[in-house]
């Protein structure tokens, strides 16, 4: 076990994946000499050379489309999108090509592409640098969507994503890049829990709090705060938002009978909507209260000085906990 | 930058279809072109005969496709009549181990690459997105998203570079596609990395109802040099010129020089697809003009002049074409749809819990019908 930041854990994950498999290559803007704008690819160019650490032209569709061609040829490209808000020019190649080629070719062509996206807000960034586009990808069959929340998961699941024969959209919360945690670099990937299993990040008995990625820290803080109030919250870190590990989720909901979902992305047709619909289908008879969502507002991502009013924080989560516990809350007396 | 065919600033790229390199005149005379002819010195009457035969086969498949659509056997068809020269000419230049990324209209390219009769119709019939394994004929499934495949070809070529082989890849797209970001990004990647890829732009003058002048105010081949890519503007109805240009381009790719771009100036004789009505947007005169430039008649005239077009040869080719047409028809008529549960196949390469659940549910649902019908039979 080593103490590593998430950034370093991902760097190490890339390094080892590249060392293990000559077909793995990384590509993106500024990822070579600079090591990426977050330095995630730091040192890879020196170690593996320009054929495997490809500084690309500034063209997201170009990066994604050429990754498709490389995958056709048997390579396993790991693509870095510089920031969440810049994935849209590549969207067509991701949803029409990357996601569908296996299906279209009846399994003859695989697209083992990992799409790394520094993701979400809370870092005071400029416009288009803090977005949460995950629902677009979750809605697209053929993609797997991962959102990590700690260095160990980031390391293990990145390596699993690269090893997967399916395309994986891999969200890395930039807010957590510099948080440290224990990482077992020599973990045996074959023995690690398969990518996609949810994790009970904290056990509890009154409310199930479902979340992923950047919000896991906030959710854990909320659970600690709720304890003082006598409410026991079980926090589930989904880790994979496509597919969702509903076994873990429903086991928890059947135990607690109450559900709150939190994510940074906007509410309408977001991942939270899907989670609540699915949980309701599966656990309706166990539910003691209407499930609640705590999300970003349905607005374009606001300017940095206002983002704290957009991002779900501890208090908004606790307010939703009060709702499912039927205690006085912000909606008491409000007719919606 | 070699091989850039003269591109005198033309007034109208659409109407100036004469500023092209060719080896065969519209009336079938073999002429010389300093850039092209050295690539086809081996083409004698027998090679010409085989080019002729391939083009006739392509036309026959195309005619059959249109007929099958009219008879309700296919949902749609994208005809390629008039484009047999560029398709057969360029495709015949490949080696089997090169890799091709075609668009939906490249019937002739796929035929030359080894597509089977069913491969031409089952996708348009709606049975499969793709019938062949791309690795069996080193040809990707036809692309519908305009221009996307240009990037795939470049990425594949980047893989070739890393593997250190002398293969090449190629992308086929239309004049409309050259307006797409993907095609432009593809040229940038190809040029920056000197990747062994050939871009074949089939300028058939129209992108559905939009004339090429909506996409380009200068001949399209004139763009490639701006990306650092040598280009040729050839007569797309001249199968020999297309073969020669493609051999040049592939040689350029194989020898580490990098990408090349071919603009083949031709004409789509029929509608864009069987649901299109070209009489709404183009003149009869234009179509008549291009009838006189038919790529197949042109080779026939040359073969006749060379004394290599006997009645016997013509009859044999016609018989081969009819046989292929019949096979294509049989493939469409004999198609059987997959089992309903098959819609869930191959979404992922590895197990996916969400889809497994849906499969279990849909399977049980379908089985329910089975039980019902068994009960009804009792
Ligand atoms: C991205 C995209 N936009 C629009 C379409 C609809 N569409 C299909 S074919 C076509 C015209 C393409 O023209 P061109 O590239 O010249 O090729 P051609 O059909 O003439 O061979 C259009 C607009 C599409 N398939 N993909």
XYZ file of C-alpha atoms and ligand atoms in Angstrom:
740
model
C 0.000 0.000 0.000
C 1.182 3.489 -0.909
C -0.303 6.915 -0.286
C -1.013 8.433 -3.683
C -3.097 11.240 -5.094
C -5.761 10.199 -7.569
C -3.761 11.945 -10.299
C -0.694 9.867 -9.534
C -2.742 6.695 -9.204
C -4.149 7.201 -12.689
C -0.699 7.984 -14.047
C 0.562 4.751 -12.532
C -2.414 2.882 -13.952
C -1.635 4.123 -17.440
C 2.049 3.333 -17.064
C 1.476 -0.229 -15.981
C -1.209 -0.873 -18.576
C 1.188 0.362 -21.266
C 4.054 -1.671 -19.904
C 1.915 -4.817 -19.838
C 0.412 -4.517 -23.300
C 2.225 -3.023 -26.290
C -1.122 -2.446 -27.983
C -2.144 0.150 -25.406
C -1.453 3.695 -26.500
C -2.560 7.035 -25.140
C -3.594 9.964 -27.270
C -4.902 13.445 -26.762
C -4.086 17.112 -26.714
C -0.949 18.145 -24.830
C -0.468 14.737 -23.265
C 3.134 14.240 -24.411
C 5.784 16.740 -23.383
C 3.425 18.628 -21.119
C 2.039 15.455 -19.546
C -1.501 16.690 -20.044
C -3.021 19.801 -18.552
C -3.454 17.870 -15.296
C -0.113 16.065 -15.713
C -1.904 12.739 -15.667
C 0.283 11.432 -18.485
C 3.456 12.831 -16.978
C 6.574 10.870 -17.899
C 4.825 8.485 -20.279
C 6.335 10.053 -23.384
C 9.862 9.540 -22.064
C 9.150 5.979 -21.138
C 7.134 4.829 -24.139
C 7.965 7.212 -26.977
C 5.867 9.209 -29.387
C 4.385 6.196 -31.162
C 2.525 5.253 -28.000
C 2.026 8.639 -26.392
C 0.469 10.578 -29.200
C 0.234 14.349 -29.044
C -2.657 14.882 -31.415
C -3.905 17.815 -33.413
C -6.466 19.906 -31.586
C -9.551 18.089 -32.834
C -11.731 15.960 -30.598
C -13.646 14.234 -33.377
C -10.258 13.567 -34.934
C -8.911 12.000 -31.769
C -11.961 9.821 -31.309
C -12.324 8.848 -34.954
C -8.691 7.875 -35.335
C -8.970 5.887 -32.109
C -11.743 3.937 -33.845
C -9.404 3.166 -36.738
C -6.635 2.132 -34.357
C -9.053 -0.175 -32.570
C -10.007 -1.684 -35.943
C -6.325 -2.417 -36.315
C -6.089 -4.150 -32.926
C -4.855 -1.305 -30.752
C -6.316 -0.285 -27.392
C -6.356 3.505 -27.423
C -6.745 5.445 -24.205
C -8.027 8.824 -25.223
C -7.789 11.905 -23.046
C -10.430 14.559 -23.550
C -8.873 17.651 -22.071
C -11.970 18.777 -20.186
C -15.553 17.539 -19.810
C -17.000 20.424 -21.828
C -14.861 19.570 -24.854
C -16.186 16.102 -25.439
C -19.085 17.331 -27.551
C -17.206 17.660 -30.844
C -16.337 13.962 -30.406
C -19.872 13.019 -29.465
C -20.857 11.724 -32.897
C -17.846 9.432 -33.110
C -18.511 8.163 -29.582
C -22.218 7.451 -29.840
C -22.450 6.494 -33.520
C -19.158 4.686 -34.015
C -17.407 3.689 -30.795
C -20.598 2.534 -29.105
C -22.118 0.747 -32.081
C -19.400 -0.972 -34.060
C -19.473 -4.176 -32.051
C -23.219 -4.431 -32.534
C -23.137 -3.399 -36.181
C -20.507 -5.980 -37.025
C -22.163 -8.731 -34.979
C -19.227 -8.881 -32.632
C -16.519 -9.058 -35.262
C -15.008 -5.686 -34.486
C -14.302 -4.693 -30.896
C -13.736 -1.145 -29.707
C -11.545 -1.447 -26.608
C -11.252 2.308 -26.268
C -11.016 4.061 -22.916
C -12.215 7.652 -22.967
C -10.761 9.501 -19.982
C -12.570 12.690 -19.093
C -11.404 15.090 -16.346
C -14.843 15.851 -15.074
C -17.268 17.969 -13.094
C -16.994 21.115 -11.033
C -16.002 22.555 -7.748
C -12.590 23.787 -8.831
C -13.447 27.346 -9.807
C -12.735 26.764 -13.455
C -13.592 28.768 -16.556
C -16.687 28.212 -18.648
C -16.995 24.737 -20.247
C -14.523 23.276 -17.727
C -16.880 21.916 -15.065
C -19.611 20.010 -16.798
C -21.261 16.693 -15.998
C -22.256 15.139 -19.329
C -22.557 11.571 -18.041
C -26.255 11.115 -18.785
C -25.612 11.462 -22.525
C -23.302 8.484 -22.398
C -25.328 6.418 -19.957
C -28.197 6.714 -22.427
C -26.051 5.191 -25.179
C -26.051 1.409 -25.335
C -22.695 -0.105 -26.123
C -20.762 2.153 -23.774
C -19.788 1.464 -20.193
C -19.656 4.500 -17.979
C -17.439 4.655 -14.925
C -17.109 7.469 -12.406
C -14.416 7.028 -9.803
C -14.202 8.597 -6.359
C -10.871 7.614 -4.817
C -7.296 6.790 -5.839
C -7.557 3.038 -5.347
C -10.674 2.710 -7.506
C -9.213 5.059 -10.077
C -6.117 2.902 -10.378
C -7.886 -0.451 -10.468
C -10.842 0.524 -12.591
C -8.730 2.385 -15.135
C -6.724 -0.749 -15.643
C -9.905 -2.776 -15.911
C -11.321 -0.268 -18.372
C -8.238 -0.524 -20.557
C -8.351 -4.313 -20.388
C -12.053 -4.391 -21.249
C -13.004 -5.217 -24.805
C -15.846 -2.734 -24.537
C -15.513 1.027 -24.829
C -15.472 2.740 -21.455
C -16.181 6.380 -20.721
C -14.059 7.012 -17.655
C -14.942 10.060 -15.587
C -12.235 11.422 -13.298
C -13.473 14.079 -10.852
C -10.913 16.820 -11.167
C -11.945 18.066 -7.737
C -10.441 14.867 -6.341
C -7.275 14.693 -8.453
C -5.161 15.872 -5.544
C -6.821 13.985 -2.706
C -4.650 11.200 -1.350
C -5.553 7.686 -0.474
C -4.089 4.246 0.001
C -3.395 2.486 -3.279
C -2.341 -1.100 -3.707
C -0.419 -0.857 -6.955
C 0.288 -4.542 -7.089
C -3.328 -5.556 -6.786
C -4.061 -8.646 -8.813
C -6.553 -7.426 -11.368
C -7.969 -10.891 -11.773
C -8.863 -10.958 -8.089
C -10.124 -7.376 -7.827
C -13.890 -6.924 -7.844
C -15.014 -6.631 -11.457
C -15.402 -3.109 -12.809
C -18.967 -2.068 -12.256
C -19.636 -3.402 -8.789
C -20.975 -0.768 -6.457
C -19.311 -0.209 -3.104
C -20.991 0.409 0.216
C -18.869 3.377 1.203
C -20.504 3.643 4.605
C -23.048 1.390 6.240
C -26.285 2.737 7.647
C -29.838 1.688 8.358
C -32.256 4.614 7.823
C -31.557 6.057 4.382
C -29.749 4.819 1.277
C -27.775 7.635 -0.317
C -26.853 6.757 -3.888
C -24.075 8.679 -5.558
C -20.914 8.449 -7.629
C -17.698 10.240 -8.449
C -17.211 13.714 -7.153
C -20.234 13.589 -4.852
C -19.084 10.606 -2.823
C -16.980 12.798 -0.508
C -19.870 15.182 0.054
C -22.235 12.286 0.671
C -19.896 10.796 3.245
C -19.647 14.169 4.988
C -23.428 14.381 4.995
C -23.654 10.918 6.536
C -21.275 11.921 9.300
C -23.294 15.068 9.974
C -26.591 13.138 9.959
C -25.283 10.769 12.564
C -25.237 13.626 15.080
C -28.897 14.059 14.227
C -29.614 10.439 14.908
C -30.085 9.443 11.254
C -28.076 6.519 9.946
C -27.185 6.908 6.250
C -25.845 4.161 4.038
C -23.718 5.688 1.293
C -23.374 3.732 -1.909
C -20.669 4.672 -4.340
C -22.016 3.321 -7.620
C -18.603 3.452 -9.331
C -20.276 2.308 -12.537
C -23.274 4.236 -13.795
C -23.667 1.961 -16.803
C -24.367 -0.719 -15.920
C -25.564 0.022 -12.397
C -25.048 -2.718 -9.876
C -28.673 -3.001 -8.791
C -27.989 -5.982 -6.542
C -26.072 -3.811 -4.138
C -28.505 -0.936 -4.549
C -31.674 -2.911 -3.961
C -30.204 -4.821 -1.026
C -29.581 -1.489 0.630
C -32.959 0.009 -0.245
C -34.784 -3.066 1.043
C -32.941 -2.592 4.300
C -33.479 1.156 4.710
C -36.704 1.795 2.792
C -35.616 5.314 1.932
C -33.624 6.621 -1.009
C -31.822 9.837 -1.805
C -29.774 10.235 -4.968
C -27.220 12.958 -5.413
C -25.151 14.062 -8.396
C -23.722 17.268 -9.775
C -25.359 16.949 -13.160
C -28.642 18.675 -13.880
C -31.802 16.966 -12.715
C -33.978 16.569 -15.791
C -33.529 13.123 -17.331
C -30.336 12.751 -15.361
C -28.803 9.619 -13.911
C -30.792 10.254 -10.703
C -34.050 9.979 -12.606
C -33.011 6.607 -13.964
C -31.835 5.373 -10.578
C -35.090 6.316 -8.895
C -37.216 4.807 -11.627
C -35.281 1.559 -11.445
C -35.283 1.436 -7.663
C -39.020 2.122 -7.599
C -39.678 -0.667 -10.093
C -37.685 -3.096 -8.029
C -38.400 -2.017 -4.450
C -41.748 -0.237 -4.490
C -43.166 -2.292 -1.670
C -40.168 -1.574 0.514
C -40.262 2.174 0.137
C -41.345 4.219 3.146
C -41.144 7.552 1.339
C -40.893 8.989 -2.148
C -37.269 8.858 -3.304
C -35.576 12.236 -3.541
C -33.013 13.794 -5.841
C -30.325 16.294 -4.940
C -28.755 17.531 -8.139
C -27.351 20.500 -9.930
C -30.011 22.927 -11.084
C -31.368 22.662 -14.606
C -29.085 25.450 -15.796
C -25.952 25.803 -17.867
C -23.007 25.449 -15.515
C -22.821 28.794 -13.697
C -19.804 31.092 -13.375
C -17.223 29.921 -10.856
C -18.199 32.408 -8.163
C -21.699 30.959 -8.136
C -20.950 27.278 -8.536
C -21.349 26.608 -4.829
C -25.019 27.466 -5.251
C -25.320 24.936 -8.044
C -23.459 21.970 -6.639
C -25.306 19.808 -4.134
C -23.672 20.333 -0.767
C -23.977 18.717 2.606
C -26.933 20.868 3.643
C -28.965 20.162 0.514
C -28.356 16.477 0.955
C -29.448 16.643 4.598
C -32.548 18.540 3.561
C -33.472 15.684 1.221
C -32.749 13.239 4.030
C -35.250 15.159 6.129
C -37.781 14.799 3.316
C -37.477 11.037 3.139
C -37.503 10.889 6.960
C -40.656 13.013 6.914
C -39.072 15.650 9.112
C -39.452 19.401 8.598
C -37.604 20.404 5.434
C -37.440 23.014 2.709
C -40.493 21.591 0.979
C -42.690 21.438 4.061
C -45.817 23.352 3.181
C -44.694 23.942 -0.395
C -47.179 22.775 -3.002
C -45.200 21.470 -6.027
C 4.253 18.370 -53.896
C 3.982 16.142 -56.912
C 1.062 14.948 -58.944
C -1.228 17.887 -58.365
C -3.205 17.993 -61.537
C -3.486 21.470 -62.995
C -6.102 23.289 -61.086
C -6.436 26.504 -62.932
C -8.720 28.627 -60.799
C -11.965 27.462 -62.281
C -15.076 29.485 -62.211
C -17.365 26.668 -61.241
C -16.100 23.340 -59.976
C -19.419 21.787 -60.833
C -19.464 22.807 -64.424
C -15.759 22.584 -65.030
C -15.650 18.842 -65.189
C -13.077 18.908 -67.954
C -10.084 19.928 -65.869
C -9.285 16.315 -65.059
C -6.547 13.843 -65.808
C -7.559 10.988 -68.051
C -6.237 8.115 -70.127
C -9.425 7.318 -71.986
C -11.501 9.902 -73.781
C -15.282 9.726 -73.551
C -15.372 8.105 -77.001
C -12.921 5.453 -75.959
C -9.578 6.686 -77.312
C -6.571 5.846 -75.227
C -4.579 9.029 -74.701
C -1.447 9.767 -72.781
C -1.076 11.557 -69.513
C 2.434 12.189 -68.229
C 1.549 11.497 -64.583
C -0.807 8.610 -64.982
C 0.386 6.402 -67.780
C 3.434 4.962 -66.065
C 1.149 3.336 -63.515
C -0.798 1.296 -66.051
C 1.817 0.114 -68.507
C 0.832 -3.465 -67.677
C -2.794 -2.929 -68.662
C -3.327 -4.881 -71.854
C -6.526 -5.990 -73.507
C -7.091 -8.816 -71.080
C -6.804 -6.534 -68.040
C -9.115 -4.091 -69.765
C -11.566 -6.916 -70.341
C -11.539 -7.767 -66.664
C -12.099 -4.136 -65.706
C -14.985 -4.058 -68.139
C -16.388 -7.241 -66.668
C -16.206 -5.921 -63.092
C -18.004 -2.741 -64.058
C -20.757 -4.682 -65.801
C -21.177 -6.859 -62.712
C -21.439 -3.788 -60.511
C -24.076 -2.290 -62.768
C -26.001 -5.540 -62.695
C -25.971 -5.686 -58.883
C -27.094 -2.087 -58.851
C -29.949 -2.684 -61.281
C -31.034 -5.668 -59.239
C -30.940 -3.616 -56.047
C -33.174 -0.933 -57.519
C -35.590 -3.557 -58.839
C -35.741 -5.374 -55.518
C -36.483 -2.120 -53.754
C -39.259 -1.304 -56.229
C -40.714 -4.728 -55.602
C -40.795 -4.121 -51.886
C -38.010 -6.552 -51.077
C -35.587 -3.910 -49.861
C -36.340 -0.894 -47.721
C -33.954 1.351 -49.596
C -31.158 1.266 -52.164
C -28.405 3.769 -52.934
C -27.635 3.357 -56.625
C -24.166 3.770 -58.051
C -24.886 3.821 -61.772
C -22.329 6.044 -63.457
C -19.777 5.539 -60.701
C -18.593 2.074 -61.745
C -15.383 3.504 -63.211
C -14.121 5.142 -60.061
C -15.226 2.269 -57.848
C -13.732 -0.559 -59.867
C -10.707 1.412 -61.033
C -9.592 2.491 -57.581
C -10.520 -0.736 -55.811
C -8.578 -2.876 -58.249
C -5.399 -1.109 -57.131
C -5.575 -2.479 -53.585
C -3.799 -5.472 -52.193
C -5.953 -7.910 -50.256
C -4.265 -6.877 -47.007
C -5.001 -3.178 -47.406
C -8.012 -1.983 -45.442
C -10.890 -0.045 -46.947
C -13.511 2.149 -45.290
C -16.373 2.659 -47.753
C -19.532 4.725 -47.670
C -22.993 3.317 -48.415
C -22.648 3.770 -52.199
C -19.457 1.779 -52.806
C -21.078 -1.304 -54.319
C -18.242 -1.744 -56.788
C -15.552 -1.343 -54.168
C -17.149 -4.011 -52.029
C -17.585 -6.302 -55.023
C -13.902 -6.037 -55.871
C -13.014 -6.572 -52.192
C -14.895 -9.874 -52.230
C -18.380 -9.112 -50.938
C -20.910 -11.915 -51.436
C -24.358 -11.498 -53.007
C -26.077 -11.380 -49.626
C -23.730 -8.606 -48.524
C -25.295 -6.226 -51.012
C -28.886 -6.640 -49.946
C -29.380 -7.838 -46.389
C -28.465 -4.519 -44.797
C -30.817 -2.591 -47.123
C -33.456 -5.162 -46.422
C -33.089 -4.428 -42.744
C -31.927 -7.854 -41.672
C -28.443 -6.893 -40.483
C -26.407 -3.765 -40.111
C -23.566 -5.626 -41.742
C -23.412 -9.079 -43.173
C -19.716 -9.659 -43.555
C -16.933 -9.814 -41.046
C -14.805 -6.759 -41.926
C -11.640 -8.777 -41.351
C -12.655 -11.377 -43.947
C -12.472 -8.883 -46.799
C -10.478 -6.144 -45.043
C -13.312 -3.748 -45.626
C -15.283 -1.960 -42.938
C -19.051 -2.075 -42.914
C -20.537 0.651 -45.121
C -20.712 3.980 -43.340
C -23.891 6.038 -43.228
C -22.662 8.920 -41.066
C -21.253 11.231 -43.695
C -17.481 11.508 -43.457
C -16.949 9.564 -40.221
C -15.016 6.829 -41.994
C -12.276 9.198 -43.153
C -11.018 9.328 -39.580
C -11.280 5.587 -39.176
C -9.083 5.097 -42.215
C -6.495 7.480 -40.813
C -6.543 5.772 -37.415
C -6.125 2.423 -39.118
C -3.206 3.842 -41.082
C -1.652 5.086 -37.841
C -1.871 1.490 -36.642
C -0.134 0.300 -39.812
C 2.682 2.763 -39.105
C 3.083 1.388 -35.610
C 3.143 -2.165 -36.939
C 5.764 -1.211 -39.518
C 4.116 -2.955 -42.476
C 3.691 -1.610 -46.000
C -0.085 -1.868 -46.053
C -2.322 1.102 -46.700
C -5.833 2.103 -45.804
C -8.360 4.128 -47.732
C -11.552 6.041 -47.153
C -14.252 6.619 -49.750
C -16.602 9.548 -49.408
C -18.597 11.938 -51.541
C -18.228 15.599 -52.425
C -20.781 16.501 -49.767
C -18.663 14.779 -47.144
C -15.775 17.149 -47.773
C -17.745 19.805 -45.915
C -17.764 17.700 -42.772
C -15.374 18.363 -39.930
C -14.418 14.708 -39.766
C -13.005 14.719 -43.297
C -11.038 17.869 -42.639
C -9.777 16.546 -39.315
C -8.839 13.316 -41.056
C -6.682 15.208 -43.512
C -4.966 17.061 -40.694
C -4.191 13.876 -38.754
C -3.052 12.082 -41.902
C -0.793 14.889 -42.932
C 0.648 15.578 -39.481
C 1.488 11.912 -38.958
C 2.266 11.122 -42.634
C -0.049 8.162 -42.388
C -0.377 5.648 -45.241
C -3.933 6.473 -46.200
C -5.673 7.366 -49.430
C -8.725 9.591 -49.529
C -10.991 8.883 -52.463
C -13.543 11.599 -52.964
C -16.176 10.582 -55.461
C -17.406 13.899 -56.741
C -20.678 12.838 -58.317
C -21.808 16.473 -58.467
C -24.629 16.090 -55.972
C -25.165 15.572 -52.248
C -28.811 14.561 -52.353
C -30.231 17.790 -53.844
C -27.281 20.073 -53.144
C -24.939 20.675 -56.063
C -21.231 20.469 -55.411
C -21.074 24.267 -55.647
C -22.741 24.401 -52.222
C -19.823 22.453 -50.769
C -16.966 23.874 -52.806
C -16.128 26.962 -54.831
C -12.859 25.492 -56.000
C -12.113 21.984 -57.226
C -12.079 19.710 -54.217
C -8.709 18.210 -55.099
C -7.343 21.712 -54.682
C -7.953 21.561 -50.964
C -5.675 18.650 -50.164
C -2.401 20.487 -50.921
C -3.461 23.007 -48.318
C -3.293 20.188 -45.800
C 0.087 19.150 -47.164
C -1.407 16.243 -49.069
C -0.712 15.704 -52.764
C -3.815 15.270 -54.838
C -5.081 14.272 -58.244
C -8.247 15.299 -60.001
C -9.113 12.501 -62.355
C -11.903 11.601 -64.699
C -14.000 9.279 -62.564
C -15.621 7.778 -65.634
C -12.242 6.647 -66.860
C -11.526 3.379 -65.147
C -7.920 3.413 -66.316
C -7.200 6.862 -64.923
C -8.781 5.826 -61.620
C -6.678 2.681 -61.474
C -3.528 4.654 -62.281
C -4.225 7.414 -59.773
C -4.941 4.900 -57.056
C -1.763 2.981 -57.788
C 0.166 6.212 -57.497
C -1.582 7.062 -54.229
C -1.066 3.624 -52.720
C 2.559 3.639 -53.774
C 2.924 6.998 -52.057
C 1.418 5.491 -48.917
C 3.424 2.272 -48.963
C 6.709 4.052 -49.426
C 6.341 6.177 -46.331
C 5.600 9.409 -48.158
C 2.190 9.628 -46.558
C -1.400 10.306 -47.512
C -2.765 11.173 -50.934
C -6.084 12.499 -52.125
C -7.980 11.616 -55.268
C -10.951 13.554 -56.500
C -12.758 11.466 -59.074
C -15.066 13.656 -61.111
C -18.100 11.658 -62.096
C -21.877 11.726 -62.031
C -24.584 9.937 -60.117
C -26.926 8.918 -62.945
C -29.819 7.835 -60.794
C -31.469 9.203 -57.695
C -29.545 9.650 -54.438
C -31.481 6.718 -53.073
C -34.667 5.038 -54.142
C -36.621 7.515 -51.998
C -35.191 10.521 -53.804
C -36.737 12.422 -56.707
C -33.901 14.011 -58.674
C -36.287 15.595 -61.200
C -37.019 18.187 -58.532
C -33.530 19.561 -58.522
C -31.630 18.739 -61.691
C -32.015 19.190 -65.424
C -32.557 16.519 -68.014
C -29.809 18.071 -70.156
C -27.272 17.524 -67.453
C -28.169 13.861 -67.169
C -28.100 13.515 -70.965
C -24.645 15.055 -71.113
C -23.313 12.523 -68.645
C -24.960 9.624 -70.433
C -22.490 10.304 -73.197
C -19.616 9.767 -70.793
C -20.609 6.339 -69.575
C -17.624 4.538 -68.030
C -18.622 1.124 -69.348
C -19.359 2.213 -72.928
C -16.005 3.947 -72.954
C -14.071 0.763 -72.247
C -16.224 -1.178 -74.638
C -15.294 1.277 -77.407
C -11.607 0.880 -76.635
C -11.858 -2.893 -76.531
C -13.660 -2.880 -79.874
C -10.956 -0.690 -81.346
C -8.391 -3.155 -80.063
C -10.344 -6.054 -81.491
C -10.892 -7.472 -78.024
C -14.642 -7.179 -77.758
C -16.047 -10.255 -79.460
C -19.706 -11.246 -79.325
C -18.607 -14.250 -77.388
C -16.848 -12.137 -74.739
C -19.830 -9.796 -74.447
C -22.199 -12.725 -74.068
C -20.040 -14.340 -71.421
C -19.880 -11.136 -69.367
C -23.615 -10.653 -69.715
C -24.217 -14.208 -68.570
C -21.930 -13.741 -65.559
C -23.747 -10.557 -64.689
C -27.136 -12.237 -64.946
C -25.930 -15.051 -62.732
C -24.719 -12.600 -60.120
C -27.952 -10.638 -60.363
C -29.892 -13.837 -59.778
C -27.760 -14.653 -56.748
C -28.353 -11.210 -55.315
C -32.083 -11.623 -55.858
C -32.057 -15.072 -54.299
C -30.188 -13.708 -51.282
C -32.853 -11.066 -50.758
C -35.823 -13.350 -51.348
C -34.360 -16.162 -49.307
C -33.517 -13.994 -46.320
C -34.734 -15.212 -42.978
C -34.909 -12.829 -40.065
C -33.042 -13.615 -36.892
C -34.797 -14.818 -33.779
C -36.339 -11.902 -31.883
C -34.004 -12.350 -28.910
C -31.175 -11.696 -31.387
C -31.824 -7.958 -31.246
C -30.003 -8.035 -27.930
C -26.902 -9.783 -29.289
C -23.443 -8.216 -29.475
C -24.201 -4.894 -27.817
C -21.238 -5.505 -25.544
C -18.207 -7.700 -25.932
C -18.337 -8.679 -22.278
C -21.202 -9.468 -19.880
C -23.307 -6.428 -18.985
C -25.686 -6.817 -16.068
C -28.206 -4.276 -17.341
C -28.573 -5.984 -20.681
C -28.538 -9.454 -19.186
C -31.540 -8.463 -17.118
C -33.327 -7.178 -20.191
C -32.470 -10.356 -22.049
C -33.859 -12.467 -19.240
C -37.056 -10.445 -19.198
C -37.484 -10.338 -22.974
C -36.687 -14.046 -23.217
C -39.363 -14.869 -20.664
C -41.791 -12.578 -22.434
C -41.150 -14.281 -25.768
C -41.433 -17.699 -24.184
C -44.843 -16.646 -22.939
C -46.012 -16.399 -26.522
C -44.549 -19.827 -27.201
C -46.616 -21.302 -24.414
C -49.729 -19.538 -25.635
C -49.399 -20.867 -29.133
C -48.705 -24.338 -27.833
C -51.837 -24.088 -25.772
C -53.800 -22.824 -28.740
C -52.579 -25.772 -30.756
C -53.929 -28.205 -28.212
C -23.822 13.270 -40.685
C -24.872 13.053 -41.728
N -25.652 14.102 -42.115
C -26.624 13.909 -43.043
C -26.833 12.671 -43.570
C -27.953 12.457 -44.598
N -27.334 12.248 -45.922
C -27.144 11.005 -46.402
S -26.329 11.003 -47.846
C -26.223 12.694 -47.878
C -25.514 13.376 -49.022
C -24.102 12.938 -49.139
O -23.539 13.467 -50.293
P -22.081 13.091 -50.757
O -21.136 13.136 -49.604
O -21.753 13.943 -51.915
O -22.171 11.561 -51.193
P -23.107 10.895 -52.316
O -24.398 10.492 -51.628
O -23.325 11.870 -53.387
O -22.371 9.684 -52.767
C -26.851 13.226 -46.758
C -27.016 14.670 -46.487
C -26.003 11.615 -43.129
N -26.147 10.360 -43.586
N -25.030 11.836 -42.229
